[in-house]
Amino acid sequence: MTGAVINKRRIAIAVARKDLTIEWNSRILVNQVAPFAAIVMVLFAFALDNDGILLRVAPGLVWLATLFSMLVVVQRSFTVESADGALDALRVAGVDMGAIFVGKAVALMVQLFVLELMLVATAVVLYGVEMTLAGFCEAIVTLVVATIGLGSVGTLYGGLAAGARGRETLLPLLLLPAVAPVLIGATRATEAAFGSGGATVSEGWPWIGLLLVFAVLFSAVGTVAFGPLVDE
Amino acid sequence: MAGQSGTGTSATRRLGILVIFLLATLALCGLWFSAEDVVQGSTVRIMYVHVPSIWTAYIAFGLTALCSGVYLSGKNRSLAWDRVAGASGEIGVLFVAVSLVTGSMWGRLTWGTYWVWDARLTSTAFLFITYVGYLAVRQLGGTHRQRARRSSVLALLAILEIPLVHFSVTLWRSLHQEATVANPNAKVELDGLMLFSLFLGLVAFTMLFAWLVLHRQRGMMLEDAFSDRGLDVAITARRNEAGA
């Protein structure tokens, strides 16, 4: 029993390390996804064309840009697997699918977290957001908790949409409605952290609670449901 | 199945006749006999379609989840459960669409706008999109078993997702008119015939749903059988080519 648990943990770590190594070597996140996210932030500024509005909606824009970039990252995460039938090979080898889910989700979370930090920094620079120390701490907690939720759901639906032709277009349709609670919760919490529209830091914590529920629920469900979903 | 044309049986034909009768009665009661609302006037008549259709959609998605759960937990994993789940999901999407369209028509007349960002409307829109996604996953291809397994897990995920979306959207904002009939604290304040029309609508739409699901799942069974048969035929043809 203990052996099996340690084994699962080692599988998860190995999968996460593999994904992050691939990312580190290819630099897709830094060279392609991050510039994409940055240009989305710049385009928002063109579209809204008003410093006051921009400052007020900055938190929502950060999270929208995160969701759009996430679609790219998730697809990338599973293209790596399906290109050589790697996922099939792991399944045939009898590797625990729950452990694979955890590993891939953790790797996705790390990438998303880096991306979100960059987006928040962009908002500070481009949109003129100012944060207090308490606000900064709240923003970090929001990023961590929201990222756990996003990483879990992203891996779950990414696995389903991976593989056969024509499924890339399916991912946004499945993923975006599912992450609506994260968009709502994270935007409100970030508003509190940024102090947008007169929001105070204390107003953000209940929304972080919502994010926490989402994160716990989907990481637990994902571990169970990932196997049957990607099973082909 | 041999010799049978279409998806009907004598039972579904009787059910169908009953549905036609109920819908005709509903149309008469809703459009003709029932009185205008004191405040809303004739626009209240939209409710006799709007409320039953969202009710039917909830039943449909409940049935989808139930059948998906039974499919996944059952030992023999009969594909019949999957087909009922799929048929029910399709018809549920149809009824949510009806309720969204009728609701926004009512909203235009009563609130002066087709759409407001209120909690119930927004989460209903999410419900619609979520099940459109479910139907898309059913179309992914692969074997019937793959389709069944994938879509069953997804249907159960959707049941998990929907309360979360609803809860978070409610936190986000809420303006929607409180439920009038299903409110335990308030006495029902509806004229007798209006209430009768509403309940008649619920019964008629539920029956219509049952009729549609029965036919659709049989249609799906034929589709599955056709694709299996088609594969066999193709394999035989290739074999014959190779042999010739």
Coordinates of C-alpha atoms in Angstrom, one line a residue:
Chain A
M1 CA 0.0 0.0 0.0
T2 CA 2.7 2.5 1.0
G3 CA 4.8 1.3 -1.9
A4 CA 1.9 2.1 -4.3
V5 CA 1.5 5.5 -2.8
I6 CA 5.2 6.3 -3.1
N7 CA 5.2 4.9 -6.6
K8 CA 2.3 7.2 -7.6
R9 CA 4.0 10.2 -6.2
R10 CA 7.2 9.3 -8.1
I11 CA 5.2 8.9 -11.3
A12 CA 3.6 12.3 -10.8
I13 CA 6.9 13.9 -10.1
A14 CA 8.5 12.2 -13.1
V15 CA 5.7 13.3 -15.4
A16 CA 5.8 16.9 -14.1
R17 CA 9.5 17.1 -14.5
K18 CA 9.3 15.7 -18.0
D19 CA 6.8 18.3 -19.0
L20 CA 8.8 21.1 -17.5
T21 CA 12.0 19.9 -19.1
I22 CA 10.3 19.8 -22.5
E23 CA 9.1 23.3 -21.8
W24 CA 12.5 24.5 -20.6
N25 CA 14.2 23.1 -23.7
S26 CA 11.6 24.3 -26.2
R27 CA 10.9 27.7 -24.6
I28 CA 7.5 27.8 -26.1
L29 CA 6.0 29.5 -23.0
V30 CA 8.6 32.3 -23.0
N31 CA 9.0 32.7 -26.8
Q32 CA 5.4 32.3 -27.9
V33 CA 2.7 32.1 -25.2
A34 CA 4.0 35.0 -23.1
P35 CA 4.3 37.4 -26.1
F36 CA 0.8 36.3 -27.2
A37 CA -0.5 37.2 -23.7
A38 CA 1.3 40.5 -23.7
I39 CA -0.2 41.5 -27.1
V40 CA -3.7 40.6 -25.8
M41 CA -3.1 43.0 -23.0
V42 CA -2.0 45.7 -25.4
L43 CA -5.0 45.0 -27.7
F44 CA -7.3 45.4 -24.7
A45 CA -5.8 48.9 -24.2
F46 CA -6.5 49.7 -27.9
A47 CA -10.1 48.4 -27.7
L48 CA -11.0 50.3 -24.5
D49 CA -8.9 53.4 -25.2
N50 CA -9.5 55.0 -21.8
D51 CA -7.1 55.1 -18.9
G52 CA -9.8 55.2 -16.3
I53 CA -11.8 52.3 -17.7
L54 CA -8.6 50.3 -18.2
L55 CA -7.6 50.7 -14.6
R56 CA -11.0 49.7 -13.4
V57 CA -11.2 46.5 -15.6
A58 CA -7.5 45.6 -15.3
P59 CA -8.2 42.6 -13.0
G60 CA -10.7 41.1 -15.5
L61 CA -8.3 41.6 -18.4
V62 CA -5.5 39.9 -16.6
W63 CA -7.6 36.8 -16.0
L64 CA -9.1 36.9 -19.5
A65 CA -5.6 37.0 -21.0
T66 CA -4.7 34.1 -18.7
L67 CA -7.6 32.0 -19.9
F68 CA -6.8 32.6 -23.6
S69 CA -3.2 31.8 -23.0
M70 CA -4.1 28.8 -21.0
L71 CA -5.9 27.3 -24.0
V72 CA -2.6 27.4 -25.9
V73 CA -0.6 26.0 -23.0
V74 CA -3.1 23.1 -22.4
Q75 CA -3.1 22.2 -26.1
R76 CA 0.7 22.3 -26.2
S77 CA 0.8 20.1 -23.1
F78 CA -1.2 17.3 -24.8
T79 CA 0.3 17.7 -28.3
V80 CA 3.5 16.6 -26.7
E81 CA 1.8 13.5 -25.5
S82 CA -0.3 12.5 -28.5
A83 CA 2.3 13.3 -31.2
D84 CA 4.2 10.1 -30.5
G85 CA 1.4 8.2 -28.8
A86 CA 3.2 8.7 -25.5
L87 CA 0.0 8.7 -23.5
D88 CA -1.1 5.4 -25.1
A89 CA 2.3 3.9 -24.3
L90 CA 2.0 4.9 -20.7
R91 CA -1.5 3.5 -20.5
V92 CA -0.4 0.2 -22.0
A93 CA 2.5 0.1 -19.6
G94 CA -0.1 0.2 -16.8
V95 CA 1.0 3.5 -15.3
D96 CA -1.6 5.0 -12.9
M97 CA -3.6 7.6 -14.8
G98 CA -4.4 9.5 -11.6
A99 CA -0.7 10.0 -11.1
I100 CA -0.2 11.1 -14.7
F101 CA -3.0 13.6 -14.1
V102 CA -1.3 15.1 -11.0
G103 CA 2.0 15.3 -12.8
K104 CA 0.6 17.0 -15.9
A105 CA -1.6 19.3 -13.8
V106 CA 1.4 20.4 -11.6
A107 CA 3.5 21.2 -14.7
L108 CA 0.6 23.2 -16.2
M109 CA 0.2 25.0 -12.9
V110 CA 3.8 26.0 -12.8
Q111 CA 3.6 27.4 -16.4
L112 CA 0.3 29.2 -15.7
F113 CA 1.7 30.7 -12.5
V114 CA 4.7 32.2 -14.4
L115 CA 2.4 33.5 -17.0
E116 CA 0.1 35.1 -14.5
L117 CA 2.9 36.8 -12.7
M118 CA 4.0 38.3 -16.0
L119 CA 0.4 39.4 -16.8
V120 CA 0.1 41.1 -13.4
A121 CA 3.4 42.8 -13.9
T122 CA 2.2 43.9 -17.4
A123 CA -1.0 45.3 -15.8
V124 CA 1.1 47.3 -13.3
V125 CA 3.3 48.7 -16.0
L126 CA 0.8 49.3 -18.8
Y127 CA -2.4 50.1 -17.0
G128 CA -0.9 51.9 -14.0
V129 CA -2.1 49.6 -11.3
E130 CA -0.8 50.4 -7.8
M131 CA -0.8 47.8 -4.9
T132 CA -0.4 48.0 -1.2
L133 CA 1.7 45.3 0.6
A134 CA -1.5 43.6 1.9
G135 CA -2.9 43.8 -1.6
F136 CA 0.2 42.3 -3.0
C137 CA 0.0 39.3 -0.6
E138 CA -3.7 38.8 -1.5
A139 CA -2.8 38.9 -5.2
I140 CA -0.2 36.2 -4.7
V141 CA -2.7 34.0 -2.8
T142 CA -5.3 34.5 -5.5
L143 CA -2.8 33.5 -8.2
V144 CA -1.8 30.3 -6.4
V145 CA -5.4 29.2 -5.6
A146 CA -6.8 30.1 -9.0
T147 CA -3.9 28.4 -10.7
I148 CA -4.5 25.1 -8.9
G149 CA -8.1 25.2 -10.1
L150 CA -7.2 26.2 -13.7
G151 CA -4.4 23.6 -13.9
S152 CA -6.8 20.8 -12.8
V153 CA -9.6 21.6 -15.1
G154 CA -7.3 22.4 -17.9
T155 CA -5.5 19.0 -17.6
L156 CA -8.9 17.2 -17.3
Y157 CA -10.4 18.7 -20.5
G158 CA -7.1 18.9 -22.3
G159 CA -6.8 15.1 -21.9
L160 CA -10.2 14.6 -23.4
A161 CA -9.6 17.0 -26.3
A162 CA -6.1 15.6 -27.0
G163 CA -5.4 13.2 -29.8
A164 CA -7.6 12.8 -32.8
R165 CA -8.2 15.5 -35.5
G166 CA -10.5 18.3 -35.0
R167 CA -10.5 18.2 -31.2
E168 CA -8.5 21.4 -30.8
T169 CA -11.5 23.4 -31.5
L170 CA -13.4 21.5 -28.9
L171 CA -11.2 22.5 -26.0
P172 CA -12.4 26.2 -25.7
L173 CA -16.0 25.0 -25.9
L174 CA -15.5 22.6 -23.0
L175 CA -13.0 24.6 -20.9
L176 CA -14.3 28.1 -20.9
P177 CA -17.7 27.5 -19.4
A178 CA -16.1 25.2 -16.8
V179 CA -13.7 27.9 -15.7
A180 CA -16.3 30.7 -15.4
P181 CA -16.3 30.4 -11.6
V182 CA -12.5 31.0 -11.6
L183 CA -12.8 34.0 -13.9
I184 CA -15.5 35.5 -11.6
G185 CA -13.8 34.7 -8.3
A186 CA -10.2 35.5 -9.4
T187 CA -11.3 38.8 -11.0
R188 CA -13.2 40.0 -7.9
A189 CA -10.3 38.9 -5.6
T190 CA -7.8 40.7 -7.9
E191 CA -10.0 43.8 -7.9
A192 CA -9.7 43.8 -4.1
A193 CA -6.0 43.3 -4.3
F194 CA -5.5 46.1 -6.9
G195 CA -8.0 48.3 -5.2
S196 CA -9.9 48.8 -8.5
G197 CA -13.1 50.8 -8.2
G198 CA -12.6 51.5 -4.5
A199 CA -12.5 47.8 -3.5
T200 CA -10.8 47.0 -0.2
V201 CA -8.4 44.1 0.4
S202 CA -10.7 42.5 2.9
E203 CA -13.5 42.2 0.2
G204 CA -11.3 39.7 -1.7
W205 CA -11.0 36.9 0.8
P206 CA -14.5 35.4 0.3
W207 CA -13.8 35.1 -3.4
I208 CA -10.6 33.3 -2.6
G209 CA -12.8 30.9 -0.7
L210 CA -14.8 30.3 -3.8
L211 CA -11.5 29.7 -5.7
L212 CA -10.4 27.3 -3.0
V213 CA -13.6 25.2 -3.3
F214 CA -13.1 25.0 -7.1
A215 CA -9.5 24.0 -6.7
V216 CA -10.1 21.3 -4.2
L217 CA -13.1 19.9 -6.0
F218 CA -11.5 19.7 -9.5
S219 CA -8.2 18.4 -8.4
A220 CA -9.9 15.6 -6.5
V221 CA -12.4 14.8 -9.3
G222 CA -9.7 15.2 -12.0
T223 CA -7.6 12.5 -10.4
V224 CA -10.5 10.1 -10.6
A225 CA -12.0 11.1 -13.9
F226 CA -8.9 11.6 -16.0
G227 CA -8.4 7.9 -16.6
P228 CA -11.8 7.1 -18.0
L229 CA -11.9 10.4 -20.0
V230 CA -8.6 9.8 -21.9
D231 CA -9.1 6.1 -22.2
E232 CA -9.2 5.1 -25.8
Chain B
M1 CA -36.1 -4.8 -35.7
A2 CA -36.7 -6.7 -39.0
G3 CA -39.6 -5.4 -41.0
Q4 CA -40.1 -2.3 -38.8
S5 CA -40.1 1.0 -40.5
G6 CA -39.5 4.1 -38.3
T7 CA -38.9 4.3 -34.6
G8 CA -42.5 4.2 -33.4
T9 CA -44.4 1.5 -31.6
S10 CA -48.1 1.3 -30.7
A11 CA -47.2 2.6 -27.2
T12 CA -45.3 5.7 -28.6
R13 CA -48.1 6.3 -31.1
R14 CA -50.6 6.4 -28.2
L15 CA -48.2 8.7 -26.2
G16 CA -47.9 10.9 -29.3
I17 CA -51.6 11.3 -29.7
L18 CA -51.9 12.2 -26.0
V19 CA -49.1 14.8 -26.4
I20 CA -50.9 16.4 -29.4
F21 CA -54.1 16.5 -27.4
L22 CA -52.3 18.0 -24.3
L23 CA -50.5 20.6 -26.4
A24 CA -53.7 21.6 -28.2
T25 CA -55.4 22.0 -24.9
L26 CA -52.5 24.0 -23.6
A27 CA -52.6 26.3 -26.6
L28 CA -56.4 26.8 -26.1
C29 CA -56.0 27.5 -22.3
G30 CA -52.9 29.6 -22.6
L31 CA -53.9 31.7 -25.6
W32 CA -57.6 31.8 -25.4
F33 CA -59.3 30.9 -22.1
S34 CA -56.9 32.2 -19.5
A35 CA -57.1 35.8 -18.4
E36 CA -54.5 38.5 -19.0
D37 CA -52.2 39.3 -16.2
V38 CA -53.0 42.5 -14.2
V39 CA -49.5 43.8 -14.6
Q40 CA -48.0 41.9 -17.6
G41 CA -51.1 41.7 -19.8
S42 CA -50.9 39.1 -22.6
T43 CA -47.1 38.7 -22.2
V44 CA -47.8 36.4 -19.3
R45 CA -48.9 33.8 -21.9
I46 CA -45.2 33.3 -22.8
M47 CA -44.8 31.8 -19.4
Y48 CA -46.9 28.8 -20.4
V49 CA -44.1 27.8 -22.7
H50 CA -41.1 29.3 -21.0
V51 CA -41.5 27.7 -17.6
P52 CA -42.4 24.2 -18.9
S53 CA -39.5 24.2 -21.3
I54 CA -36.8 25.0 -18.7
W55 CA -38.5 22.4 -16.4
T56 CA -38.2 19.8 -19.1
A57 CA -34.6 20.8 -19.7
Y58 CA -33.8 20.2 -16.0
I59 CA -35.5 16.8 -16.2
A60 CA -33.6 16.0 -19.4
F61 CA -30.2 16.9 -17.9
G62 CA -31.1 15.0 -14.7
L63 CA -31.9 12.0 -16.8
T64 CA -28.7 12.3 -18.8
A65 CA -26.7 12.3 -15.5
L66 CA -28.7 9.4 -14.1
C67 CA -28.2 7.3 -17.2
S68 CA -24.5 8.2 -17.4
G69 CA -24.1 7.2 -13.8
V70 CA -25.9 3.9 -14.4
Y71 CA -23.8 3.2 -17.5
L72 CA -20.5 3.8 -15.6
S73 CA -21.5 1.9 -12.5
G74 CA -23.3 -1.0 -14.2
K75 CA -21.5 -4.3 -14.6
N76 CA -22.6 -5.1 -18.1
R77 CA -22.4 -1.5 -19.3
S78 CA -25.3 -1.6 -21.7
L79 CA -25.1 1.0 -24.5
A80 CA -28.8 1.5 -24.1
W81 CA -28.1 3.7 -21.1
D82 CA -25.7 5.8 -23.1
R83 CA -28.2 6.3 -25.9
V84 CA -30.9 7.4 -23.5
A85 CA -28.4 9.8 -21.9
G86 CA -27.4 11.2 -25.3
A87 CA -31.0 11.5 -26.5
S88 CA -32.0 13.2 -23.3
G89 CA -29.1 15.6 -23.6
E90 CA -29.9 16.6 -27.1
I91 CA -33.6 17.3 -26.3
G92 CA -32.5 19.1 -23.1
V93 CA -30.4 21.5 -25.2
L94 CA -33.4 22.0 -27.5
F95 CA -35.6 22.9 -24.5
V96 CA -33.0 25.2 -22.9
A97 CA -32.8 27.0 -26.2
V98 CA -36.6 27.4 -26.3
S99 CA -36.6 28.7 -22.8
L100 CA -33.8 31.2 -23.5
V101 CA -35.6 32.5 -26.6
T102 CA -39.0 32.7 -25.0
G103 CA -37.4 34.2 -21.9
S104 CA -35.7 37.0 -23.9
M105 CA -38.9 37.7 -25.8
W106 CA -40.7 38.1 -22.5
G107 CA -37.8 40.2 -21.1
R108 CA -38.0 42.5 -24.1
L109 CA -41.7 43.1 -23.4
T110 CA -41.5 43.3 -19.7
W111 CA -38.1 44.6 -18.8
G112 CA -37.6 46.4 -22.1
T113 CA -34.4 44.4 -22.9
Y114 CA -33.7 41.0 -24.5
W115 CA -31.0 40.2 -22.0
V116 CA -30.0 41.3 -18.5
W117 CA -26.8 40.0 -16.7
D118 CA -28.8 38.5 -13.9
A119 CA -27.7 35.3 -12.1
R120 CA -30.3 32.9 -13.4
L121 CA -30.1 34.0 -17.0
T122 CA -26.4 33.9 -17.0
S123 CA -26.1 30.5 -15.5
T124 CA -28.8 29.2 -17.8
A125 CA -26.7 30.4 -20.7
F126 CA -23.7 28.5 -19.2
L127 CA -26.0 25.4 -18.9
F128 CA -26.8 25.6 -22.6
I129 CA -23.1 26.0 -23.6
T130 CA -22.0 23.2 -21.3
Y131 CA -24.4 20.7 -22.9
V132 CA -23.6 21.9 -26.4
G133 CA -20.1 20.8 -25.4
Y134 CA -21.4 17.5 -24.2
L135 CA -23.1 16.9 -27.6
A136 CA -19.9 17.9 -29.4
V137 CA -18.0 15.3 -27.3
R138 CA -20.6 12.7 -28.4
Q139 CA -19.7 13.4 -32.0
L140 CA -16.0 12.9 -31.5
G141 CA -16.0 9.5 -33.2
G142 CA -14.3 6.3 -32.1
T143 CA -16.2 3.2 -31.0
H144 CA -19.6 3.3 -29.4
R145 CA -17.9 2.3 -26.1
Q146 CA -15.4 5.1 -26.3
R147 CA -18.2 7.6 -27.0
A148 CA -20.3 6.2 -24.1
R149 CA -17.5 6.3 -21.6
R150 CA -16.2 9.7 -22.5
S151 CA -19.7 11.3 -22.6
S152 CA -20.8 9.6 -19.4
V153 CA -17.9 11.0 -17.4
L154 CA -18.5 14.4 -19.0
A155 CA -22.2 14.3 -18.1
L156 CA -21.3 13.7 -14.5
L157 CA -18.7 16.5 -14.6
A158 CA -21.3 18.8 -16.0
I159 CA -23.6 18.0 -13.0
L160 CA -20.7 19.1 -10.8
E161 CA -19.9 22.2 -12.8
I162 CA -23.4 23.6 -13.0
P163 CA -24.1 24.2 -9.3
L164 CA -20.6 25.8 -9.0
V165 CA -21.3 28.1 -12.0
H166 CA -24.7 28.9 -10.6
F167 CA -23.4 29.6 -7.2
S168 CA -20.6 31.9 -8.4
V169 CA -22.9 33.7 -10.8
T170 CA -25.4 34.2 -8.0
L171 CA -22.6 35.7 -5.8
W172 CA -21.7 37.8 -8.8
R173 CA -25.2 39.3 -9.1
S174 CA -28.8 38.6 -8.7
L175 CA -31.9 40.5 -9.9
H176 CA -34.1 37.7 -11.2
Q177 CA -37.7 37.6 -10.2
E178 CA -38.1 35.2 -7.3
A179 CA -39.9 31.9 -8.2
T180 CA -43.6 32.5 -7.8
V181 CA -45.1 29.0 -7.5
A182 CA -42.2 27.1 -6.0
N183 CA -41.8 29.6 -3.2
P184 CA -42.6 27.9 0.1
N185 CA -43.0 31.1 2.1
A186 CA -45.6 32.8 -0.2
K187 CA -49.1 31.8 -0.9
V188 CA -49.6 31.0 -4.6
E189 CA -51.0 34.2 -6.1
L190 CA -52.2 33.0 -9.4
D191 CA -55.6 32.9 -10.9
G192 CA -57.0 29.4 -11.1
L193 CA -57.0 29.0 -14.9
M194 CA -53.6 30.5 -15.2
L195 CA -52.2 28.0 -12.6
F196 CA -54.0 25.2 -14.4
S197 CA -52.5 26.3 -17.8
L198 CA -49.0 26.4 -16.2
F199 CA -49.3 22.9 -14.7
L200 CA -50.9 21.6 -17.9
G201 CA -47.8 23.0 -19.7
L202 CA -45.5 21.1 -17.3
V203 CA -47.4 17.9 -17.9
A204 CA -47.6 18.4 -21.7
F205 CA -43.9 19.3 -22.1
T206 CA -42.8 16.4 -19.9
M207 CA -44.9 14.0 -22.0
L208 CA -43.5 15.5 -25.2
F209 CA -40.0 15.1 -23.8
A210 CA -40.7 11.4 -23.1
W211 CA -42.0 10.9 -26.6
L212 CA -39.0 12.6 -28.2
V213 CA -36.5 10.7 -26.1
L214 CA -38.1 7.3 -26.9
H215 CA -37.9 8.1 -30.6
R216 CA -34.5 9.7 -30.5
Q217 CA -32.8 6.8 -28.6
R218 CA -34.3 4.3 -31.0
G219 CA -33.0 6.5 -33.8
M220 CA -29.5 6.4 -32.2
M221 CA -29.8 2.6 -31.8
L222 CA -30.4 2.4 -35.6
E223 CA -27.5 4.8 -36.3
D224 CA -25.2 2.6 -34.1
A225 CA -26.4 -0.5 -35.8
F226 CA -25.9 1.1 -39.2
S227 CA -22.3 2.1 -38.5
D228 CA -21.5 -1.4 -37.2
R229 CA -23.1 -2.9 -40.2
G230 CA -21.3 -0.5 -42.5
L231 CA -18.0 -1.5 -41.1
D232 CA -18.7 -5.2 -41.5
V233 CA -19.8 -4.6 -45.1
A234 CA -16.6 -2.5 -45.8
I235 CA -14.4 -5.3 -44.3
T236 CA -16.1 -8.0 -46.3
A237 CA -15.7 -5.9 -49.5
R238 CA -11.9 -5.4 -48.9
R239 CA -11.6 -9.2 -48.1
N240 CA -13.3 -10.0 -51.4
E241 CA -11.0 -7.6 -53.2
A242 CA -8.0 -9.2 -51.6
G243 CA -9.3 -12.6 -52.5
A244 CA -10.1 -11.8 -56.1

